[in-house]
């Protein structure tokens, strides 16, 4: 994790912060502190004039985030007065089959931060694509989360969510900028 000051970013991408995952019957562990940190990031991004993009997963029939159900709703709604886009997706990667890259490039964004859920799935996939596309990516460690991985007989015991999140960060390699605390990240206009 980066011990030095981190340069500001021009965009904040909120990944799948949907009711099913952060406030529903089965939220990710530590959902309340996660939401506090994300709400702070969002307020500071908006205040600075940075681009804010919301990703929303359209889950299939029976999924906790099934499109149109209460669990599918964004916990932190987009600010329509500011023109914050909500991009819908059905795969982990927020760039796949979506206008996200064009939206970022048209706004002049070169540097972005990601927060949200699930660390090893949608957050990681979107971060990896952003890096592949040449964006500078900052990932605040305390602003993304996931679930514990259940035990698998003959394979492993339960893997705690915090470990899963850290492995997801590690798997992104040395190009991503992982910072310990979201509170240390600043934003700027694109």
XYZ file of N, CA, C and O in Angstrom:
760
model
N 0.841 -1.176 0.000
C 0.000 0.000 0.000
C 0.883 1.234 0.000
O 1.927 1.258 0.610
N 0.420 2.244 -0.662
C 1.203 3.452 -0.859
C 1.339 4.266 0.428
O 0.353 4.753 0.962
N 2.576 4.442 0.955
C 2.752 5.264 2.140
C 2.894 6.743 1.826
O 2.845 7.587 2.693
N 3.090 7.092 0.567
C 3.299 8.477 0.168
C 1.967 9.127 -0.221
O 0.993 8.429 -0.467
N 1.945 10.457 -0.277
C 0.703 11.127 -0.703
C 0.309 10.680 -2.117
O 1.160 10.422 -2.964
N -0.977 10.600 -2.325
C -1.507 10.149 -3.603
C -2.041 11.355 -4.361
O -2.774 12.171 -3.805
N -1.677 11.455 -5.634
C -2.169 12.548 -6.470
C -3.690 12.438 -6.620
O -4.242 11.333 -6.639
N -4.379 13.560 -6.735
C -5.838 13.537 -6.891
C -6.263 12.795 -8.159
O -5.501 12.674 -9.109
N -7.497 12.332 -8.146
C -8.090 11.673 -9.309
C -9.233 12.528 -9.837
O -9.773 13.376 -9.125
N -9.615 12.265 -11.073
C -10.623 13.075 -11.759
C -12.005 12.440 -11.793
O -12.958 13.056 -12.250
N -12.103 11.185 -11.338
C -13.400 10.495 -11.390
C -13.507 9.488 -10.254
O -12.507 8.939 -9.795
N -14.739 9.268 -9.830
C -15.066 8.245 -8.849
C -16.086 7.313 -9.475
O -17.134 7.763 -9.940
N -15.764 6.022 -9.477
C -16.694 5.017 -9.990
C -17.195 4.203 -8.810
O -16.415 3.567 -8.103
N -18.506 4.250 -8.596
C -19.149 3.487 -7.530
C -19.675 2.193 -8.136
O -20.516 2.225 -9.037
N -19.164 1.075 -7.652
C -19.457 -0.223 -8.249
C -20.517 -0.972 -7.433
O -20.274 -1.365 -6.283
N -21.686 -1.128 -8.017
C -22.744 -2.005 -7.505
C -23.104 -1.782 -6.038
O -23.323 -2.746 -5.290
N -23.187 -0.535 -5.619
C -23.590 -0.244 -4.241
C -25.113 -0.325 -4.147
O -25.811 0.673 -3.971
N -25.593 -1.549 -4.273
C -27.022 -1.818 -4.333
C -27.528 -2.342 -2.995
O -26.786 -2.946 -2.215
N -28.786 -2.082 -2.734
C -29.386 -2.398 -1.434
C -29.133 -3.840 -1.008
O -28.830 -4.096 0.156
N -29.235 -4.791 -1.901
C -29.056 -6.196 -1.537
C -27.704 -6.453 -0.894
O -27.577 -7.331 -0.039
N -26.707 -5.700 -1.284
C -25.340 -5.968 -0.836
C -24.896 -5.118 0.354
O -23.949 -5.482 1.046
N -25.554 -3.976 0.562
C -25.063 -3.077 1.622
C -26.088 -2.761 2.710
O -25.710 -2.291 3.776
N -27.372 -3.012 2.464
C -28.376 -2.717 3.491
C -29.443 -3.786 3.591
O -30.304 -3.708 4.468
N -29.428 -4.755 2.722
C -30.472 -5.776 2.689
C -30.353 -6.785 3.812
O -29.630 -6.585 4.797
N -31.013 -7.905 3.648
C -31.042 -8.950 4.671
C -29.672 -9.598 4.866
O -29.387 -10.135 5.937
N -28.826 -9.547 3.847
C -27.517 -10.188 3.922
C -26.438 -9.257 3.361
O -25.847 -9.531 2.321
N -26.161 -8.148 4.062
C -25.153 -7.220 3.540
C -23.743 -7.784 3.712
O -23.513 -8.706 4.503
N -22.796 -7.215 2.977
C -21.399 -7.612 3.137
C -20.959 -7.296 4.563
O -21.497 -6.382 5.196
N -19.987 -8.062 5.089
C -19.467 -7.725 6.417
C -18.940 -6.289 6.435
O -18.374 -5.814 5.455
N -19.161 -5.619 7.552
C -18.701 -4.242 7.731
C -19.352 -3.266 6.739
O -18.744 -2.271 6.334
N -20.597 -3.526 6.361
C -21.292 -2.667 5.403
C -21.455 -1.236 5.905
O -21.293 -0.283 5.143
N -21.777 -1.067 7.178
C -22.000 0.287 7.699
C -20.757 1.165 7.596
O -20.836 2.283 7.069
N -19.575 0.714 8.066
C -18.394 1.568 7.897
C -18.001 1.751 6.434
O -17.514 2.810 6.046
N -18.237 0.727 5.611
C -17.974 0.862 4.176
C -18.807 2.006 3.610
O -18.290 2.874 2.890
N -20.088 2.030 3.935
C -20.968 3.079 3.417
C -20.557 4.461 3.911
O -20.635 5.432 3.152
N -20.112 4.566 5.147
C -19.639 5.862 5.649
C -18.470 6.370 4.810
O -18.427 7.547 4.441
N -17.532 5.490 4.512
C -16.358 5.901 3.723
C -16.750 6.250 2.289
O -16.259 7.228 1.724
N -17.649 5.454 1.709
C -18.084 5.725 0.333
C -18.877 7.027 0.274
O -18.711 7.822 -0.660
N -19.733 7.265 1.255
C -20.496 8.518 1.280
C -19.560 9.716 1.367
O -19.795 10.749 0.724
N -18.487 9.595 2.145
C -17.496 10.664 2.235
C -16.786 10.868 0.899
O -16.619 12.000 0.438
N -16.373 9.772 0.265
C -15.743 9.877 -1.055
C -16.680 10.574 -2.039
O -16.265 11.468 -2.786
N -17.923 10.144 -2.039
C -18.906 10.703 -2.973
C -19.108 12.195 -2.733
O -19.114 12.990 -3.683
N -19.246 12.603 -1.485
C -19.440 14.026 -1.169
C -18.241 14.850 -1.629
O -18.397 15.928 -2.223
N -17.037 14.334 -1.384
C -15.837 15.086 -1.763
C -15.634 15.101 -3.276
O -15.193 16.109 -3.836
N -15.985 14.020 -3.965
C -15.893 14.003 -5.426
C -16.861 15.016 -6.029
O -16.498 15.785 -6.928
N -18.084 15.030 -5.530
C -19.079 15.983 -6.027
C -18.632 17.421 -5.764
O -18.737 18.275 -6.639
N -18.140 17.684 -4.565
C -17.714 19.032 -4.191
C -16.588 19.536 -5.087
O -16.530 20.717 -5.430
N -15.711 18.653 -5.494
C -14.548 19.047 -6.302
C -14.878 19.195 -7.782
O -14.076 19.729 -8.539
N -16.020 18.679 -8.198
C -16.361 18.711 -9.623
C -15.850 17.513 -10.390
O -15.902 17.490 -11.625
N -15.367 16.496 -9.692
C -14.923 15.271 -10.366
C -16.131 14.565 -10.986
O -17.268 14.733 -10.541
N -15.863 13.770 -11.999
C -16.913 12.966 -12.618
C -17.275 11.824 -11.677
O -16.392 11.156 -11.138
N -18.576 11.603 -11.474
C -19.062 10.495 -10.655
C -19.889 9.586 -11.547
O -20.804 10.046 -12.234
N -19.547 8.298 -11.543
C -20.256 7.311 -12.352
C -20.726 6.190 -11.434
O -19.946 5.666 -10.635
N -21.995 5.812 -11.571
C -22.573 4.719 -10.794
C -22.731 3.505 -11.704
O -23.335 3.617 -12.774
N -22.198 2.360 -11.283
C -22.444 1.104 -11.981
C -23.509 0.348 -11.211
O -23.476 0.297 -9.976
N -24.450 -0.236 -11.942
C -25.556 -0.971 -11.319
C -25.722 -2.293 -12.038
O -25.984 -2.329 -13.240
N -25.561 -3.383 -11.283
C -25.689 -4.710 -11.866
C -27.157 -5.079 -12.015
O -27.940 -4.925 -11.077
N -27.518 -5.554 -13.191
C -28.872 -6.026 -13.457
C -28.887 -7.535 -13.286
O -28.649 -8.294 -14.236
N -29.124 -7.981 -12.052
C -29.132 -9.413 -11.761
C -30.284 -10.121 -12.448
O -31.318 -9.529 -12.760
N -30.087 -11.398 -12.667
C -31.102 -12.221 -13.319
C -32.221 -12.624 -12.381
O -32.198 -12.318 -11.181
N -33.211 -13.336 -12.918
C -34.352 -13.772 -12.107
C -33.898 -14.561 -10.878
O -33.071 -15.463 -10.974
N -34.415 -14.151 -9.709
C -34.106 -14.832 -8.469
C -32.853 -14.344 -7.762
O -32.613 -14.690 -6.607
N -32.040 -13.537 -8.437
C -30.817 -13.017 -7.818
C -31.173 -11.950 -6.795
O -32.214 -11.293 -6.889
N -30.297 -11.761 -5.805
C -30.520 -10.730 -4.793
C -30.651 -9.343 -5.420
O -31.334 -8.475 -4.889
N -29.950 -9.139 -6.554
C -29.991 -7.849 -7.254
C -30.790 -7.936 -8.558
O -30.509 -7.232 -9.517
N -31.815 -8.775 -8.547
C -32.668 -8.912 -9.737
C -33.207 -7.543 -10.140
O -33.704 -6.778 -9.314
N -33.072 -7.254 -11.418
C -33.491 -5.946 -11.934
C -34.939 -5.653 -11.548
O -35.823 -6.481 -11.705
N -35.147 -4.444 -11.015
C -36.485 -3.999 -10.655
C -36.926 -4.345 -9.245
O -37.972 -3.878 -8.806
N -36.137 -5.137 -8.521
C -36.505 -5.507 -7.148
C -35.902 -4.497 -6.170
O -34.996 -3.740 -6.536
N -36.361 -4.495 -4.911
C -35.768 -3.585 -3.925
C -34.256 -3.786 -3.754
O -33.526 -2.823 -3.537
N -33.775 -5.011 -3.847
C -32.347 -5.277 -3.711
C -31.511 -4.715 -4.833
O -30.308 -4.497 -4.686
N -32.126 -4.458 -5.968
C -31.442 -3.926 -7.151
C -31.188 -2.423 -7.034
O -30.258 -1.882 -7.642
N -31.986 -1.730 -6.219
C -31.896 -0.273 -6.109
C -30.530 0.169 -5.603
O -29.945 -0.459 -4.726
N -30.037 1.282 -6.128
C -28.787 1.865 -5.650
C -29.003 2.444 -4.259
O -29.977 3.178 -4.037
N -28.101 2.141 -3.343
C -28.206 2.710 -1.994
C -27.938 4.212 -2.026
O -28.573 4.976 -1.307
N -26.984 4.623 -2.839
C -26.644 6.041 -2.998
C -27.074 6.465 -4.402
O -26.348 6.247 -5.361
N -28.238 7.042 -4.537
C -28.751 7.376 -5.867
C -27.865 8.396 -6.587
O -27.205 9.227 -5.960
N -27.885 8.308 -7.882
C -27.166 9.275 -8.710
C -27.816 10.643 -8.561
O -29.031 10.747 -8.403
N -27.003 11.674 -8.595
C -27.496 13.049 -8.534
C -27.817 13.485 -9.960
O -26.926 13.848 -10.727
N -29.089 13.455 -10.309
C -29.499 13.773 -11.672
C -29.257 15.234 -12.017
O -29.030 15.572 -13.175
N -29.283 16.117 -11.006
C -29.012 17.533 -11.262
C -27.569 17.749 -11.708
O -27.268 18.707 -12.417
N -26.690 16.894 -11.269
C -25.279 16.978 -11.664
C -24.994 16.155 -12.915
O -23.872 16.136 -13.397
N -25.986 15.425 -13.393
C -25.796 14.615 -14.590
C -24.992 13.352 -14.365
O -24.352 12.847 -15.287
N -25.013 12.823 -13.139
C -24.264 11.604 -12.858
C -24.894 10.419 -13.581
O -26.057 10.098 -13.359
N -24.131 9.754 -14.436
C -24.687 8.613 -15.165
C -24.767 7.355 -14.308
O -23.959 7.139 -13.402
N -25.777 6.546 -14.601
C -25.900 5.197 -14.049
C -25.770 4.249 -15.234
O -26.582 4.295 -16.164
N -24.735 3.434 -15.206
C -24.501 2.476 -16.280
C -24.890 1.092 -15.798
O -24.401 0.626 -14.766
N -25.769 0.450 -16.545
C -26.241 -0.886 -16.181
C -25.355 -1.940 -16.821
O -24.846 -1.746 -17.932
N -25.176 -3.040 -16.096
C -24.321 -4.110 -16.588
C -24.873 -5.456 -16.156
O -25.645 -5.544 -15.199
N -24.463 -6.493 -16.857
C -24.864 -7.854 -16.499
C -23.643 -8.751 -16.309
O -23.786 -9.950 -16.093
N -22.457 -8.170 -16.415
C -21.201 -8.891 -16.220
C -20.377 -8.143 -15.178
O -20.692 -7.009 -14.821
N -19.296 -8.764 -14.714
C -18.475 -8.143 -13.668
C -17.828 -6.841 -14.125
O -17.805 -5.862 -13.388
N -17.281 -6.822 -15.310
C -16.494 -5.696 -15.818
C -17.396 -4.539 -16.243
O -18.186 -4.666 -17.174
N -17.253 -3.399 -15.568
C -18.054 -2.224 -15.888
C -17.760 -1.617 -17.245
O -18.531 -0.785 -17.732
N -16.658 -2.011 -17.878
C -16.321 -1.505 -19.209
C -16.914 -2.365 -20.325
O -17.113 -1.881 -21.436
N -17.166 -3.635 -20.046
C -17.625 -4.554 -21.087
C -19.043 -4.209 -21.535
O -19.966 -4.113 -20.716
N -19.204 -4.021 -22.837
C -20.516 -3.710 -23.421
C -21.182 -2.504 -22.774
O -22.399 -2.475 -22.568
N -20.365 -1.506 -22.385
C -20.931 -0.298 -21.801
C -20.192 0.923 -22.353
O -19.082 0.794 -22.876
N -20.777 2.099 -22.208
C -20.123 3.322 -22.689
C -19.127 3.919 -21.695
O -18.721 5.068 -21.849
N -18.708 3.164 -20.681
C -17.870 3.721 -19.622
C -16.570 4.320 -20.160
O -16.210 5.441 -19.792
N -15.864 3.611 -21.023
C -14.603 4.161 -21.535
C -14.835 5.466 -22.275
O -14.133 6.459 -22.034
N -15.820 5.497 -23.163
C -16.102 6.724 -23.923
C -16.507 7.863 -22.991
O -16.097 9.007 -23.186
N -17.304 7.551 -21.996
C -17.749 8.570 -21.043
C -16.551 9.192 -20.330
O -16.454 10.418 -20.211
N -15.624 8.361 -19.876
C -14.430 8.853 -19.183
C -13.550 9.666 -20.122
O -13.095 10.758 -19.782
N -13.316 9.148 -21.306
C -12.425 9.840 -22.249
C -13.046 11.156 -22.725
O -12.347 12.165 -22.828
N -14.345 11.151 -23.003
C -15.019 12.382 -23.444
C -14.950 13.467 -22.370
O -14.929 14.659 -22.687
N -14.926 13.060 -21.104
C -14.838 14.023 -19.994
C -13.395 14.440 -19.712
O -13.166 15.318 -18.889
N -12.440 13.805 -20.373
C -11.037 14.128 -20.149
C -10.422 13.443 -18.947
O -9.368 13.849 -18.456
N -11.054 12.391 -18.465
C -10.561 11.672 -17.293
C -9.387 10.776 -17.680
O -9.456 10.034 -18.652
N -8.324 10.881 -16.904
C -7.166 10.002 -17.060
C -6.894 9.214 -15.785
O -6.167 8.226 -15.809
N -7.471 9.676 -14.678
C -7.190 9.113 -13.361
C -8.501 8.906 -12.617
O -9.322 9.819 -12.550
N -8.692 7.713 -12.065
C -9.960 7.414 -11.421
C -9.753 6.585 -10.167
O -8.713 5.944 -9.983
N -10.767 6.614 -9.316
C -10.808 5.778 -8.114
C -12.051 4.905 -8.196
O -13.070 5.299 -8.766
N -11.932 3.716 -7.626
C -13.041 2.771 -7.586
C -13.391 2.456 -6.140
O -12.506 2.340 -5.288
N -14.687 2.257 -5.890
C -15.149 1.789 -4.590
C -16.390 0.952 -4.829
O -17.004 1.036 -5.888
N -16.741 0.123 -3.841
C -17.966 -0.651 -3.968
C -17.808 -2.121 -3.650
O -16.956 -2.523 -2.875
N -18.641 -2.939 -4.307
C -18.681 -4.383 -4.083
C -18.771 -5.111 -5.422
O -19.196 -4.513 -6.410
N -18.407 -6.267 -5.479
C -17.650 -7.197 -4.695
C -16.182 -7.093 -5.094
O -15.865 -7.061 -6.272
N -15.325 -7.086 -4.109
C -13.895 -6.865 -4.327
C -13.304 -7.761 -5.396
O -12.597 -7.295 -6.289
N -13.566 -9.059 -5.296
C -12.920 -10.028 -6.179
C -13.646 -10.219 -7.500
O -13.154 -10.918 -8.384
N -14.785 -9.599 -7.643
C -15.562 -9.749 -8.872
C -15.622 -8.413 -9.617
O -14.744 -8.099 -10.384
N -16.672 -7.640 -9.384
C -16.915 -6.438 -10.179
C -15.888 -5.330 -9.951
O -15.493 -4.655 -10.894
N -15.450 -5.134 -8.705
C -14.436 -4.102 -8.448
C -13.141 -4.477 -9.146
O -12.549 -3.679 -9.866
N -12.702 -5.717 -8.962
C -11.454 -6.158 -9.550
C -11.511 -6.142 -11.086
O -10.589 -5.664 -11.742
N -12.584 -6.659 -11.667
C -12.706 -6.723 -13.130
C -12.712 -5.325 -13.743
O -12.070 -5.087 -14.769
N -13.422 -4.403 -13.117
C -13.480 -3.031 -13.639
C -12.128 -2.346 -13.484
O -11.675 -1.647 -14.402
N -11.456 -2.551 -12.363
C -10.116 -1.980 -12.164
C -9.128 -2.534 -13.181
O -8.331 -1.785 -13.749
N -9.173 -3.835 -13.423
C -8.244 -4.460 -14.379
C -8.448 -3.895 -15.784
O -7.477 -3.588 -16.479
N -9.692 -3.720 -16.192
C -9.946 -3.145 -17.522
C -9.481 -1.701 -17.596
O -8.918 -1.279 -18.603
N -9.730 -0.937 -16.536
C -9.279 0.463 -16.522
C -7.757 0.527 -16.676
O -7.238 1.355 -17.441
N -7.049 -0.334 -15.979
C -5.584 -0.376 -16.113
C -5.182 -0.761 -17.530
O -4.295 -0.133 -18.120
N -5.831 -1.780 -18.099
C -5.531 -2.214 -19.468
C -5.773 -1.104 -20.483
O -5.103 -1.034 -21.510
N -6.737 -0.233 -20.190
C -7.071 0.871 -21.096
C -6.184 2.095 -20.874
O -6.348 3.115 -21.540
N -5.262 2.011 -19.922
C -4.306 3.091 -19.710
C -4.710 4.140 -18.698
O -4.052 5.176 -18.584
N -5.772 3.897 -17.943
C -6.160 4.842 -16.893
C -5.292 4.617 -15.654
O -4.876 3.500 -15.374
N -5.036 5.690 -14.931
C -4.436 5.567 -13.606
C -5.562 5.190 -12.649
O -6.620 5.830 -12.642
N -5.354 4.133 -11.869
C -6.416 3.606 -11.010
C -5.960 3.619 -9.553
O -4.911 3.075 -9.219
N -6.789 4.239 -8.697
C -6.560 4.246 -7.259
C -7.680 3.424 -6.623
O -8.861 3.616 -6.930
N -7.272 2.514 -5.749
C -8.230 1.647 -5.080
C -8.064 1.795 -3.567
O -7.122 1.256 -2.984
N -8.954 2.566 -2.914
C -8.886 2.685 -1.461
C -9.273 1.355 -0.802
O -10.385 0.856 -1.007
N -8.364 0.799 -0.020
C -8.578 -0.511 0.603
C -9.844 -0.557 1.458
O -10.555 -1.565 1.466
N -10.136 0.511 2.156
C -11.287 0.506 3.057
C -12.597 0.935 2.394
O -13.601 1.147 3.069
N -12.610 1.027 1.066
C -13.822 1.466 0.358
C -14.329 0.427 -0.643
O -15.063 0.743 -1.568
N -13.904 -0.825 -0.465
C -14.500 -1.917 -1.240
C -14.629 -3.125 -0.327
O -13.911 -3.235 0.677
N -15.564 -4.008 -0.637
C -15.842 -5.128 0.263
C -16.447 -6.293 -0.503
O -16.846 -6.159 -1.662
N -16.545 -7.412 0.204
C -17.161 -8.609 -0.348
C -17.620 -9.501 0.792
O -17.533 -9.133 1.961
N -18.082 -10.684 0.437
C -18.534 -11.673 1.418
C -17.415 -12.657 1.755
O -16.461 -12.815 0.986
N -17.584 -13.367 2.885
C -16.727 -14.500 3.179
C -16.947 -15.555 2.093
O -18.061 -15.702 1.581
N -15.894 -16.279 1.759
C -16.041 -17.415 0.850
C -16.328 -18.631 1.719
O -15.557 -18.934 2.641
N -17.434 -19.325 1.451
C -17.778 -20.461 2.309
C -16.754 -21.594 2.171
O -16.051 -21.691 1.165
N -16.700 -22.455 3.184
C -15.761 -23.579 3.098
C -16.152 -24.514 1.953
O -17.314 -24.595 1.576
N -15.146 -25.181 1.431
C -15.366 -26.179 0.388
C -14.653 -27.454 0.822
O -13.431 -27.451 0.990
N -15.423 -28.493 1.030
C -14.859 -29.743 1.536
C -13.720 -30.230 0.651
O -13.842 -30.276 -0.573
N -12.616 -30.531 1.292
C -11.447 -31.025 0.580
C -10.627 -29.933 -0.100
O -9.609 -30.224 -0.725
N -11.095 -28.675 -0.014
C -10.384 -27.575 -0.677
C -9.889 -26.561 0.343
O -8.702 -26.269 0.416
N -10.805 -25.999 1.129
C -10.388 -24.979 2.090
C -11.452 -24.761 3.145
O -12.619 -25.105 2.948
N -11.017 -24.160 4.241
C -11.946 -23.660 5.235
C -12.555 -22.375 4.683
O -12.188 -21.903 3.603
N -13.430 -21.770 5.471
C -14.001 -20.482 5.098
C -12.872 -19.459 4.952
O -11.925 -19.452 5.720
N -12.979 -18.613 3.935
C -11.995 -17.557 3.721
C -12.670 -16.240 4.094
O -13.688 -15.870 3.502
N -12.128 -15.514 5.081
C -12.763 -14.274 5.530
C -12.796 -13.208 4.429
O -11.875 -13.092 3.618
N -13.845 -12.429 4.452
C -14.040 -11.374 3.454
C -12.844 -10.440 3.358
O -12.442 -10.042 2.256
N -12.268 -10.068 4.499
C -11.120 -9.154 4.479
C -9.945 -9.745 3.706
O -9.245 -9.032 2.986
N -9.750 -11.050 3.824
C -8.681 -11.724 3.076
C -9.006 -11.743 1.586
O -8.133 -11.495 0.745
N -10.250 -12.015 1.269
C -10.672 -12.039 -0.137
C -10.432 -10.669 -0.780
O -9.892 -10.573 -1.892
N -10.792 -9.601 -0.073
C -10.598 -8.247 -0.598
C -9.118 -7.952 -0.832
O -8.735 -7.367 -1.850
N -8.288 -8.343 0.114
C -6.846 -8.080 -0.025
C -6.247 -8.871 -1.175
O -5.417 -8.357 -1.930
N -6.670 -10.114 -1.356
C -6.178 -10.924 -2.480
C -6.634 -10.311 -3.808
O -5.872 -10.282 -4.776
N -7.854 -9.794 -3.839
C -8.339 -9.139 -5.063
C -7.452 -7.951 -5.423
O -7.096 -7.758 -6.592
N -7.073 -7.160 -4.428
C -6.159 -6.034 -4.681
C -4.820 -6.536 -5.207
O -4.298 -6.021 -6.202
N -4.272 -7.512 -4.523
C -2.957 -8.050 -4.875
C -2.944 -8.580 -6.309
O -1.964 -8.434 -7.032
N -4.044 -9.186 -6.718
C -4.109 -9.793 -8.055
C -4.080 -8.760 -9.184
O -3.865 -9.122 -10.333
N -4.257 -7.487 -8.849
C -4.225 -6.441 -9.876
C -2.801 -6.046 -10.264
O -2.602 -5.285 -11.207
N -1.816 -6.540 -9.536
C -0.427 -6.252 -9.892
C 0.046 -4.925 -9.349
O -0.590 -4.306 -8.492
N 1.165 -4.474 -9.893
C 1.802 -3.283 -9.329
C 1.424 -1.979 -10.014
O 1.940 -0.927 -9.671
N 0.515 -2.009 -10.978
C 0.098 -0.769 -11.646
C -0.993 -0.036 -10.867
O -1.092 1.182 -10.925
N -1.837 -0.773 -10.159
C -2.901 -0.147 -9.386
C -2.284 0.526 -8.157
O -1.288 0.050 -7.613
N -2.853 1.661 -7.761
C -2.410 2.353 -6.554
C -3.388 2.006 -5.436
O -4.520 2.474 -5.438
N -2.943 1.173 -4.513
C -3.772 0.787 -3.381
C -3.408 1.699 -2.220
O -2.239 1.810 -1.854
N -4.418 2.360 -1.689
C -4.188 3.215 -0.521
C -4.974 2.645 0.650
O -6.018 2.023 0.462
N -4.456 2.825 1.840
C -5.088 2.236 3.023
C -6.427 2.866 3.347
O -7.390 2.169 3.672
N -6.503 4.203 3.247
C -7.702 4.894 3.713
C -8.290 5.801 2.632
O -7.595 6.659 2.078
N -9.584 5.642 2.393
C -10.275 6.480 1.419
C -10.198 7.954 1.803
O -10.178 8.830 0.929
N -10.116 8.240 3.088
C -10.091 9.632 3.558
C -8.869 10.393 3.057
O -8.887 11.622 3.057
N -7.831 9.708 2.623
C -6.614 10.374 2.148
C -6.672 10.702 0.661
O -5.739 11.337 0.145
N -7.726 10.294 -0.015
C -7.824 10.527 -1.460
C -8.503 11.860 -1.743
O -9.520 12.200 -1.145
N -7.920 12.610 -2.666
C -8.505 13.876 -3.102
C -8.949 13.780 -4.545
O -8.498 12.915 -5.301
N -9.809 14.711 -4.929
C -10.394 14.731 -6.269
C -10.123 16.090 -6.917
O -9.918 17.086 -6.232
N -10.185 16.094 -8.235
C -10.062 17.318 -9.003
C -10.963 17.223 -10.226
O -11.392 16.124 -10.610
N -11.250 18.344 -10.837
C -12.041 18.343 -12.061
C -11.230 17.709 -13.189
O -10.017 17.870 -13.241
N -11.914 17.031 -14.107
C -11.194 16.488 -15.277
C -10.694 17.606 -16.167
O -11.184 18.688 -16.150
